[in-house]
């Protein structure tokens, strides 16, 4: 990928659910570029297409038509195993509901992505402890979700998302289940990950006060991009934006 090319590039993306008279066109020809190191908030009313486009970018779904390129790799042409490999290597996910395993410690929850990668026990332990320390939870490694506040649970979820050092962090309403104070703490954490580590952050939110932490707001309506605006950030931008490593996923590596 040349320096001028975006990390994420969508061209003419459509997504149709159902068929015949029951068909619903969720995305109606989306064009969107996201550069490495950006912090982008995606907003829009229910049914606007914002979650659909996030699922496509996250390789959790495929477009009906159009082109999706990640680091100049044609994701729309990859098979299921190749998309899974790209997802494991380059994408981290944070959800509104935390999605932690209830009877598992914070450290064990964070280790899960590394277990799927086949890393050894000692390496998993060390990486998970380091990730928990990065989100301010050093010393909480052996606490289960029931022993943690909502804000702490979301920090564990973020640690799990970054433990594999993703290129992009996809956050779907990450503060939706938190009060305002805890929500701001999570947004400050995401901002630090973006500015200090260069992780590209793409966040769906309906809360303007949380979107204000992003440096760019893309608004969706009726399956189309309604507006795309840049804004001043809460924190100083990084000296160097994140870069996209070369990827050539193959089914054999999955």
PDB file of C-alpha atoms in Angstrom:
ATOM      1  CA  UNK A   1       0.000   0.000   0.000  1.00  0.00           C
ATOM      2  CA  UNK A   2       1.469   3.341  -0.996  1.00  0.00           C
ATOM      3  CA  UNK A   3       1.466   6.204   1.555  1.00  0.00           C
ATOM      4  CA  UNK A   4      -1.271   7.995  -0.406  1.00  0.00           C
ATOM      5  CA  UNK A   5      -3.678   5.057  -0.317  1.00  0.00           C
ATOM      6  CA  UNK A   6      -6.187   4.706   2.527  1.00  0.00           C
ATOM      7  CA  UNK A   7      -6.012   1.817   4.968  1.00  0.00           C
ATOM      8  CA  UNK A   8      -9.726   1.113   4.442  1.00  0.00           C
ATOM      9  CA  UNK A   9     -11.387   1.827   1.119  1.00  0.00           C
ATOM     10  CA  UNK A  10     -15.045   1.211   0.273  1.00  0.00           C
ATOM     11  CA  UNK A  11     -16.317   1.787  -3.260  1.00  0.00           C
ATOM     12  CA  UNK A  12     -19.942   1.409  -4.328  1.00  0.00           C
ATOM     13  CA  UNK A  13     -20.746  -0.894  -1.401  1.00  0.00           C
ATOM     14  CA  UNK A  14     -24.311  -2.222  -1.292  1.00  0.00           C
ATOM     15  CA  UNK A  15     -25.874  -4.709   1.095  1.00  0.00           C
ATOM     16  CA  UNK A  16     -29.253  -6.342   0.539  1.00  0.00           C
ATOM     17  CA  UNK A  17     -30.989  -8.559   3.070  1.00  0.00           C
ATOM     18  CA  UNK A  18     -33.710 -10.930   1.914  1.00  0.00           C
ATOM     19  CA  UNK A  19     -34.991 -11.343  -1.625  1.00  0.00           C
ATOM     20  CA  UNK A  20     -37.955 -10.590  -3.797  1.00  0.00           C
ATOM     21  CA  UNK A  21     -40.627  -8.394  -2.267  1.00  0.00           C
ATOM     22  CA  UNK A  22     -39.018  -8.874   1.164  1.00  0.00           C
ATOM     23  CA  UNK A  23     -35.626  -7.518   0.047  1.00  0.00           C
ATOM     24  CA  UNK A  24     -34.220  -4.651   2.112  1.00  0.00           C
ATOM     25  CA  UNK A  25     -31.371  -2.516   0.762  1.00  0.00           C
ATOM     26  CA  UNK A  26     -29.391  -1.627   3.904  1.00  0.00           C
ATOM     27  CA  UNK A  27     -26.495   0.076   2.089  1.00  0.00           C
ATOM     28  CA  UNK A  28     -27.026   1.982  -1.153  1.00  0.00           C
ATOM     29  CA  UNK A  29     -23.619   2.495  -2.725  1.00  0.00           C
ATOM     30  CA  UNK A  30     -21.220   3.557   0.034  1.00  0.00           C
ATOM     31  CA  UNK A  31     -17.918   5.268  -0.804  1.00  0.00           C
ATOM     32  CA  UNK A  32     -15.659   5.743   2.226  1.00  0.00           C
ATOM     33  CA  UNK A  33     -11.917   6.073   2.852  1.00  0.00           C
ATOM     34  CA  UNK A  34     -10.270   5.740   6.271  1.00  0.00           C
ATOM     35  CA  UNK A  35      -6.571   6.484   6.677  1.00  0.00           C
ATOM     36  CA  UNK A  36      -4.238   4.669   9.038  1.00  0.00           C
ATOM     37  CA  UNK A  37      -4.179   6.317  12.463  1.00  0.00           C
ATOM     38  CA  UNK A  38      -7.581   8.023  12.207  1.00  0.00           C
ATOM     39  CA  UNK A  39     -10.182   8.124  14.988  1.00  0.00           C
ATOM     40  CA  UNK A  40     -13.580   8.048  13.275  1.00  0.00           C
ATOM     41  CA  UNK A  41     -17.010   8.150  14.926  1.00  0.00           C
ATOM     42  CA  UNK A  42     -19.874   6.677  12.900  1.00  0.00           C
ATOM     43  CA  UNK A  43     -23.307   8.061  13.748  1.00  0.00           C
ATOM     44  CA  UNK A  44     -26.848   7.862  12.449  1.00  0.00           C
ATOM     45  CA  UNK A  45     -30.386   6.847  13.439  1.00  0.00           C
ATOM     46  CA  UNK A  46     -31.486   3.240  13.814  1.00  0.00           C
ATOM     47  CA  UNK A  47     -31.608   1.553  10.421  1.00  0.00           C
ATOM     48  CA  UNK A  48     -29.257   4.081   8.804  1.00  0.00           C
ATOM     49  CA  UNK A  49     -26.681   1.445   7.861  1.00  0.00           C
ATOM     50  CA  UNK A  50     -23.926   2.338  10.334  1.00  0.00           C
ATOM     51  CA  UNK A  51     -23.807  -1.077  12.019  1.00  0.00           C
ATOM     52  CA  UNK A  52     -24.039  -2.854   8.666  1.00  0.00           C
ATOM     53  CA  UNK A  53     -20.986  -1.035   7.321  1.00  0.00           C
ATOM     54  CA  UNK A  54     -19.070  -1.765  10.537  1.00  0.00           C
ATOM     55  CA  UNK A  55     -19.836  -5.477  10.166  1.00  0.00           C
ATOM     56  CA  UNK A  56     -18.564  -5.382   6.596  1.00  0.00           C
ATOM     57  CA  UNK A  57     -15.350  -3.590   7.568  1.00  0.00           C
ATOM     58  CA  UNK A  58     -14.904  -6.079  10.414  1.00  0.00           C
ATOM     59  CA  UNK A  59     -15.211  -9.029   8.006  1.00  0.00           C
ATOM     60  CA  UNK A  60     -18.247 -10.259   9.938  1.00  0.00           C
ATOM     61  CA  UNK A  61     -20.372  -9.930   6.799  1.00  0.00           C
ATOM     62  CA  UNK A  62     -19.835  -9.497   3.062  1.00  0.00           C
ATOM     63  CA  UNK A  63     -21.208  -6.847   0.681  1.00  0.00           C
ATOM     64  CA  UNK A  64     -23.779  -7.668  -1.962  1.00  0.00           C
ATOM     65  CA  UNK A  65     -21.788  -5.594  -4.455  1.00  0.00           C
ATOM     66  CA  UNK A  66     -18.933  -3.116  -4.530  1.00  0.00           C
ATOM     67  CA  UNK A  67     -15.288  -3.224  -3.492  1.00  0.00           C
ATOM     68  CA  UNK A  68     -13.743  -3.289  -0.007  1.00  0.00           C
ATOM     69  CA  UNK A  69      -9.967  -2.996   0.221  1.00  0.00           C
ATOM     70  CA  UNK A  70      -7.939  -3.261   3.418  1.00  0.00           C
ATOM     71  CA  UNK A  71      -4.298  -2.231   3.041  1.00  0.00           C
ATOM     72  CA  UNK A  72      -4.962  -2.608  -0.710  1.00  0.00           C
ATOM     73  CA  UNK A  73      -6.053  -6.246  -0.291  1.00  0.00           C
ATOM     74  CA  UNK A  74      -9.391  -6.879  -2.092  1.00  0.00           C
ATOM     75  CA  UNK A  75     -11.389  -8.158   0.875  1.00  0.00           C
ATOM     76  CA  UNK A  76     -14.513  -8.534  -1.272  1.00  0.00           C
ATOM     77  CA  UNK A  77     -12.691 -11.262  -3.207  1.00  0.00           C
ATOM     78  CA  UNK A  78     -11.410 -13.248  -0.212  1.00  0.00           C
ATOM     79  CA  UNK A  79     -12.931 -16.538   0.897  1.00  0.00           C
ATOM     80  CA  UNK A  80     -14.227 -17.210   4.405  1.00  0.00           C
ATOM     81  CA  UNK A  81     -10.921 -18.525   5.761  1.00  0.00           C
ATOM     82  CA  UNK A  82      -8.953 -15.620   4.316  1.00  0.00           C
ATOM     83  CA  UNK A  83     -11.376 -13.091   5.858  1.00  0.00           C
ATOM     84  CA  UNK A  84     -11.061 -14.878   9.195  1.00  0.00           C
ATOM     85  CA  UNK A  85      -7.283 -14.626   8.993  1.00  0.00           C
ATOM     86  CA  UNK A  86      -7.419 -10.902   8.216  1.00  0.00           C
ATOM     87  CA  UNK A  87      -9.832 -10.411  11.115  1.00  0.00           C
ATOM     88  CA  UNK A  88      -7.605 -12.275  13.588  1.00  0.00           C
ATOM     89  CA  UNK A  89      -4.417 -10.517  12.523  1.00  0.00           C
ATOM     90  CA  UNK A  90      -5.541  -6.946  12.022  1.00  0.00           C
ATOM     91  CA  UNK A  91      -8.903  -6.234  13.693  1.00  0.00           C
ATOM     92  CA  UNK A  92      -9.909  -5.852  17.330  1.00  0.00           C
ATOM     93  CA  UNK A  93     -13.524  -5.621  18.493  1.00  0.00           C
ATOM     94  CA  UNK A  94     -15.200  -3.898  21.451  1.00  0.00           C
ATOM     95  CA  UNK A  95     -18.951  -4.261  21.986  1.00  0.00           C
ATOM     96  CA  UNK A  96     -21.566  -2.485  24.067  1.00  0.00           C
ATOM     97  CA  UNK A  97     -22.317  -5.632  26.067  1.00  0.00           C
ATOM     98  CA  UNK A  98     -18.647  -6.389  26.993  1.00  0.00           C
ATOM     99  CA  UNK A  99     -19.080 -10.069  25.926  1.00  0.00           C
ATOM    100  CA  UNK A 100     -16.848 -11.418  28.694  1.00  0.00           C
ATOM    101  CA  UNK A 101     -16.972 -15.058  29.777  1.00  0.00           C
ATOM    102  CA  UNK A 102     -18.747 -14.955  33.130  1.00  0.00           C
ATOM    103  CA  UNK A 103     -16.807 -17.649  35.007  1.00  0.00           C
ATOM    104  CA  UNK A 104     -13.421 -16.682  33.636  1.00  0.00           C
ATOM    105  CA  UNK A 105     -10.869 -14.266  35.097  1.00  0.00           C
ATOM    106  CA  UNK A 106      -9.962 -10.980  33.482  1.00  0.00           C
ATOM    107  CA  UNK A 107      -6.608 -12.397  32.411  1.00  0.00           C
ATOM    108  CA  UNK A 108      -8.175 -15.509  30.900  1.00  0.00           C
ATOM    109  CA  UNK A 109     -10.696 -13.368  28.993  1.00  0.00           C
ATOM    110  CA  UNK A 110      -7.894 -11.254  27.559  1.00  0.00           C
ATOM    111  CA  UNK A 111      -5.888 -14.350  26.598  1.00  0.00           C
ATOM    112  CA  UNK A 112      -8.641 -15.773  24.362  1.00  0.00           C
ATOM    113  CA  UNK A 113      -7.504 -14.179  21.041  1.00  0.00           C
ATOM    114  CA  UNK A 114      -3.962 -15.422  21.707  1.00  0.00           C
ATOM    115  CA  UNK A 115      -5.231 -18.922  22.445  1.00  0.00           C
ATOM    116  CA  UNK A 116      -6.872 -18.979  19.011  1.00  0.00           C
ATOM    117  CA  UNK A 117      -3.530 -17.924  17.526  1.00  0.00           C
ATOM    118  CA  UNK A 118      -1.805 -20.865  19.153  1.00  0.00           C
ATOM    119  CA  UNK A 119       0.528 -18.898  21.432  1.00  0.00           C
ATOM    120  CA  UNK A 120       2.151 -20.725  24.342  1.00  0.00           C
ATOM    121  CA  UNK A 121       0.928 -20.389  27.927  1.00  0.00           C
ATOM    122  CA  UNK A 122       3.761 -18.179  29.217  1.00  0.00           C
ATOM    123  CA  UNK A 123       3.564 -15.854  26.210  1.00  0.00           C
ATOM    124  CA  UNK A 124      -0.234 -15.548  26.570  1.00  0.00           C
ATOM    125  CA  UNK A 125       0.044 -14.757  30.281  1.00  0.00           C
ATOM    126  CA  UNK A 126       2.660 -12.063  29.755  1.00  0.00           C
ATOM    127  CA  UNK A 127       0.784 -10.407  26.877  1.00  0.00           C
ATOM    128  CA  UNK A 128      -2.528 -10.439  28.764  1.00  0.00           C
ATOM    129  CA  UNK A 129      -0.992  -8.903  31.880  1.00  0.00           C
ATOM    130  CA  UNK A 130       0.645  -6.198  29.766  1.00  0.00           C
ATOM    131  CA  UNK A 131      -2.646  -5.415  27.996  1.00  0.00           C
ATOM    132  CA  UNK A 132      -4.509  -5.187  31.316  1.00  0.00           C
ATOM    133  CA  UNK A 133      -1.840  -2.838  32.632  1.00  0.00           C
ATOM    134  CA  UNK A 134      -2.258  -0.654  29.531  1.00  0.00           C
ATOM    135  CA  UNK A 135      -5.956  -0.174  30.324  1.00  0.00           C
ATOM    136  CA  UNK A 136      -5.304   0.543  34.009  1.00  0.00           C
ATOM    137  CA  UNK A 137      -6.151  -2.870  35.448  1.00  0.00           C
ATOM    138  CA  UNK A 138      -2.792  -4.084  36.743  1.00  0.00           C
ATOM    139  CA  UNK A 139      -3.551  -6.139  39.840  1.00  0.00           C
ATOM    140  CA  UNK A 140      -7.031  -7.137  38.650  1.00  0.00           C
ATOM    141  CA  UNK A 141      -5.898 -10.097  36.540  1.00  0.00           C
ATOM    142  CA  UNK A 142      -7.627 -12.770  38.649  1.00  0.00           C
ATOM    143  CA  UNK A 143     -10.938 -10.996  39.201  1.00  0.00           C
ATOM    144  CA  UNK A 144     -13.996 -12.303  37.391  1.00  0.00           C
ATOM    145  CA  UNK A 145     -16.545 -10.072  35.603  1.00  0.00           C
ATOM    146  CA  UNK A 146     -18.922 -10.241  38.592  1.00  0.00           C
ATOM    147  CA  UNK A 147     -16.223  -8.624  40.732  1.00  0.00           C
ATOM    148  CA  UNK A 148     -15.703  -5.728  38.315  1.00  0.00           C
ATOM    149  CA  UNK A 149     -17.671  -2.544  37.683  1.00  0.00           C
ATOM    150  CA  UNK A 150     -19.137  -1.863  34.244  1.00  0.00           C
ATOM    151  CA  UNK A 151     -16.262   0.454  33.399  1.00  0.00           C
ATOM    152  CA  UNK A 152     -13.714  -2.144  34.492  1.00  0.00           C
ATOM    153  CA  UNK A 153     -15.451  -4.843  32.444  1.00  0.00           C
ATOM    154  CA  UNK A 154     -15.257  -2.642  29.365  1.00  0.00           C
ATOM    155  CA  UNK A 155     -11.556  -2.067  30.061  1.00  0.00           C
ATOM    156  CA  UNK A 156     -11.067  -5.839  30.130  1.00  0.00           C
ATOM    157  CA  UNK A 157     -12.911  -6.023  26.794  1.00  0.00           C
ATOM    158  CA  UNK A 158     -10.619  -3.357  25.352  1.00  0.00           C
ATOM    159  CA  UNK A 159      -7.544  -5.179  26.687  1.00  0.00           C
ATOM    160  CA  UNK A 160      -8.801  -8.331  24.964  1.00  0.00           C
ATOM    161  CA  UNK A 161      -9.238  -6.347  21.725  1.00  0.00           C
ATOM    162  CA  UNK A 162      -5.700  -4.883  21.780  1.00  0.00           C
ATOM    163  CA  UNK A 163      -3.746  -7.845  23.150  1.00  0.00           C
ATOM    164  CA  UNK A 164      -3.065  -9.088  19.615  1.00  0.00           C
ATOM    165  CA  UNK A 165      -1.888  -5.592  18.556  1.00  0.00           C
ATOM    166  CA  UNK A 166      -4.551  -4.931  15.895  1.00  0.00           C
ATOM    167  CA  UNK A 167      -4.225  -2.383  13.125  1.00  0.00           C
ATOM    168  CA  UNK A 168      -7.856  -1.304  13.579  1.00  0.00           C
ATOM    169  CA  UNK A 169     -10.071  -1.231  16.662  1.00  0.00           C
ATOM    170  CA  UNK A 170     -13.786  -1.484  15.871  1.00  0.00           C
ATOM    171  CA  UNK A 171     -15.939  -0.278  18.774  1.00  0.00           C
ATOM    172  CA  UNK A 172     -19.722  -0.680  18.621  1.00  0.00           C
ATOM    173  CA  UNK A 173     -21.395   1.616  21.187  1.00  0.00           C
ATOM    174  CA  UNK A 174     -18.522   1.037  23.661  1.00  0.00           C
ATOM    175  CA  UNK A 175     -20.017   3.404  26.262  1.00  0.00           C
ATOM    176  CA  UNK A 176     -23.666   2.439  25.751  1.00  0.00           C
ATOM    177  CA  UNK A 177     -23.944   0.500  29.027  1.00  0.00           C
ATOM    178  CA  UNK A 178     -21.949   2.957  31.132  1.00  0.00           C
ATOM    179  CA  UNK A 179     -22.756   6.121  33.041  1.00  0.00           C
ATOM    180  CA  UNK A 180     -21.337   9.409  31.775  1.00  0.00           C
ATOM    181  CA  UNK A 181     -18.251   9.422  33.997  1.00  0.00           C
ATOM    182  CA  UNK A 182     -17.273   5.844  33.121  1.00  0.00           C
ATOM    183  CA  UNK A 183     -18.049   6.541  29.473  1.00  0.00           C
ATOM    184  CA  UNK A 184     -15.631   9.462  29.416  1.00  0.00           C
ATOM    185  CA  UNK A 185     -12.951   7.263  31.005  1.00  0.00           C
ATOM    186  CA  UNK A 186     -13.381   4.721  28.212  1.00  0.00           C
ATOM    187  CA  UNK A 187     -13.235   7.442  25.559  1.00  0.00           C
ATOM    188  CA  UNK A 188     -10.040   8.839  27.073  1.00  0.00           C
ATOM    189  CA  UNK A 189      -8.589   5.323  26.947  1.00  0.00           C
ATOM    190  CA  UNK A 190      -9.539   4.886  23.288  1.00  0.00           C
ATOM    191  CA  UNK A 191      -8.023   8.296  22.532  1.00  0.00           C
ATOM    192  CA  UNK A 192      -4.728   7.277  24.163  1.00  0.00           C
ATOM    193  CA  UNK A 193      -4.611   4.029  22.197  1.00  0.00           C
ATOM    194  CA  UNK A 194      -5.157   6.043  19.031  1.00  0.00           C
ATOM    195  CA  UNK A 195      -2.668   8.823  19.714  1.00  0.00           C
ATOM    196  CA  UNK A 196       0.051   6.879  21.530  1.00  0.00           C
ATOM    197  CA  UNK A 197      -0.050   3.546  19.690  1.00  0.00           C
ATOM    198  CA  UNK A 198      -1.385   4.726  16.335  1.00  0.00           C
ATOM    199  CA  UNK A 199      -4.268   2.249  16.385  1.00  0.00           C
ATOM    200  CA  UNK A 200      -6.967   3.250  13.903  1.00  0.00           C
ATOM    201  CA  UNK A 201     -10.248   3.550  15.835  1.00  0.00           C
ATOM    202  CA  UNK A 202     -13.633   3.217  14.154  1.00  0.00           C
ATOM    203  CA  UNK A 203     -16.489   3.693  16.619  1.00  0.00           C
ATOM    204  CA  UNK A 204     -20.261   3.518  16.282  1.00  0.00           C
ATOM    205  CA  UNK A 205     -22.036   5.767  18.784  1.00  0.00           C
ATOM    206  CA  UNK A 206     -25.302   7.660  19.183  1.00  0.00           C
ATOM    207  CA  UNK A 207     -23.871   9.941  21.876  1.00  0.00           C
ATOM    208  CA  UNK A 208     -22.576  13.330  20.612  1.00  0.00           C
ATOM    209  CA  UNK A 209     -20.477  13.856  23.741  1.00  0.00           C
ATOM    210  CA  UNK A 210     -18.607  10.605  23.018  1.00  0.00           C
ATOM    211  CA  UNK A 211     -18.321  11.303  19.287  1.00  0.00           C
ATOM    212  CA  UNK A 212     -16.643  14.593  20.236  1.00  0.00           C
ATOM    213  CA  UNK A 213     -13.514  12.602  21.150  1.00  0.00           C
ATOM    214  CA  UNK A 214     -13.093  11.512  17.531  1.00  0.00           C
ATOM    215  CA  UNK A 215     -11.276  13.594  14.943  1.00  0.00           C
ATOM    216  CA  UNK A 216     -13.820  12.785  12.254  1.00  0.00           C
ATOM    217  CA  UNK A 217     -17.571  12.102  12.303  1.00  0.00           C
ATOM    218  CA  UNK A 218     -19.271  10.189   9.480  1.00  0.00           C
ATOM    219  CA  UNK A 219     -23.075  10.294   9.597  1.00  0.00           C
ATOM    220  CA  UNK A 220     -25.257   7.708   7.896  1.00  0.00           C
ATOM    221  CA  UNK A 221     -28.903   8.033   6.893  1.00  0.00           C
ATOM    222  CA  UNK A 222     -31.077   5.658   4.868  1.00  0.00           C
ATOM    223  CA  UNK A 223     -28.150   3.513   3.777  1.00  0.00           C
ATOM    224  CA  UNK A 224     -25.988   6.384   2.541  1.00  0.00           C
ATOM    225  CA  UNK A 225     -23.262   8.657   3.899  1.00  0.00           C
ATOM    226  CA  UNK A 226     -25.097  11.858   4.821  1.00  0.00           C
ATOM    227  CA  UNK A 227     -22.066  13.865   5.970  1.00  0.00           C
ATOM    228  CA  UNK A 228     -18.351  13.459   6.652  1.00  0.00           C
ATOM    229  CA  UNK A 229     -16.777  16.127   8.854  1.00  0.00           C
ATOM    230  CA  UNK A 230     -13.418  16.570  10.558  1.00  0.00           C
ATOM    231  CA  UNK A 231     -13.136  18.262  13.923  1.00  0.00           C
ATOM    232  CA  UNK A 232     -10.605  19.250  16.536  1.00  0.00           C
ATOM    233  CA  UNK A 233      -9.571  16.378  18.762  1.00  0.00           C
ATOM    234  CA  UNK A 234      -9.571  16.228  22.565  1.00  0.00           C
ATOM    235  CA  UNK A 235      -5.919  15.177  22.554  1.00  0.00           C
ATOM    236  CA  UNK A 236      -2.863  16.135  20.563  1.00  0.00           C
ATOM    237  CA  UNK A 237      -2.470  14.001  17.413  1.00  0.00           C
ATOM    238  CA  UNK A 238       0.352  11.425  17.336  1.00  0.00           C
ATOM    239  CA  UNK A 239       3.696  12.354  15.885  1.00  0.00           C
ATOM    240  CA  UNK A 240       3.304   9.461  13.471  1.00  0.00           C
ATOM    241  CA  UNK A 241       0.028   7.915  12.409  1.00  0.00           C
ATOM    242  CA  UNK A 242      -0.324   4.167  12.461  1.00  0.00           C
ATOM    243  CA  UNK A 243       0.829   2.296   9.430  1.00  0.00           C
ATOM    244  CA  UNK A 244      -0.681  -0.688   7.738  1.00  0.00           C
ATOM    245  CA  UNK A 245       1.511  -3.770   7.473  1.00  0.00           C
ATOM    246  CA  UNK A 246       1.524  -5.671   4.229  1.00  0.00           C
ATOM    247  CA  UNK A 247      -0.970  -8.522   4.287  1.00  0.00           C
ATOM    248  CA  UNK A 248      -1.366 -11.398   1.917  1.00  0.00           C
ATOM    249  CA  UNK A 249      -3.906 -13.677   3.635  1.00  0.00           C
ATOM    250  CA  UNK A 250      -4.206 -17.225   2.424  1.00  0.00           C
ATOM    251  CA  UNK A 251      -6.576 -19.988   3.354  1.00  0.00           C
ATOM    252  CA  UNK A 252      -3.649 -22.255   4.279  1.00  0.00           C
ATOM    253  CA  UNK A 253      -2.604 -19.906   7.122  1.00  0.00           C
ATOM    254  CA  UNK A 254      -6.079 -19.716   8.654  1.00  0.00           C
TER     255      UNK A 254
END
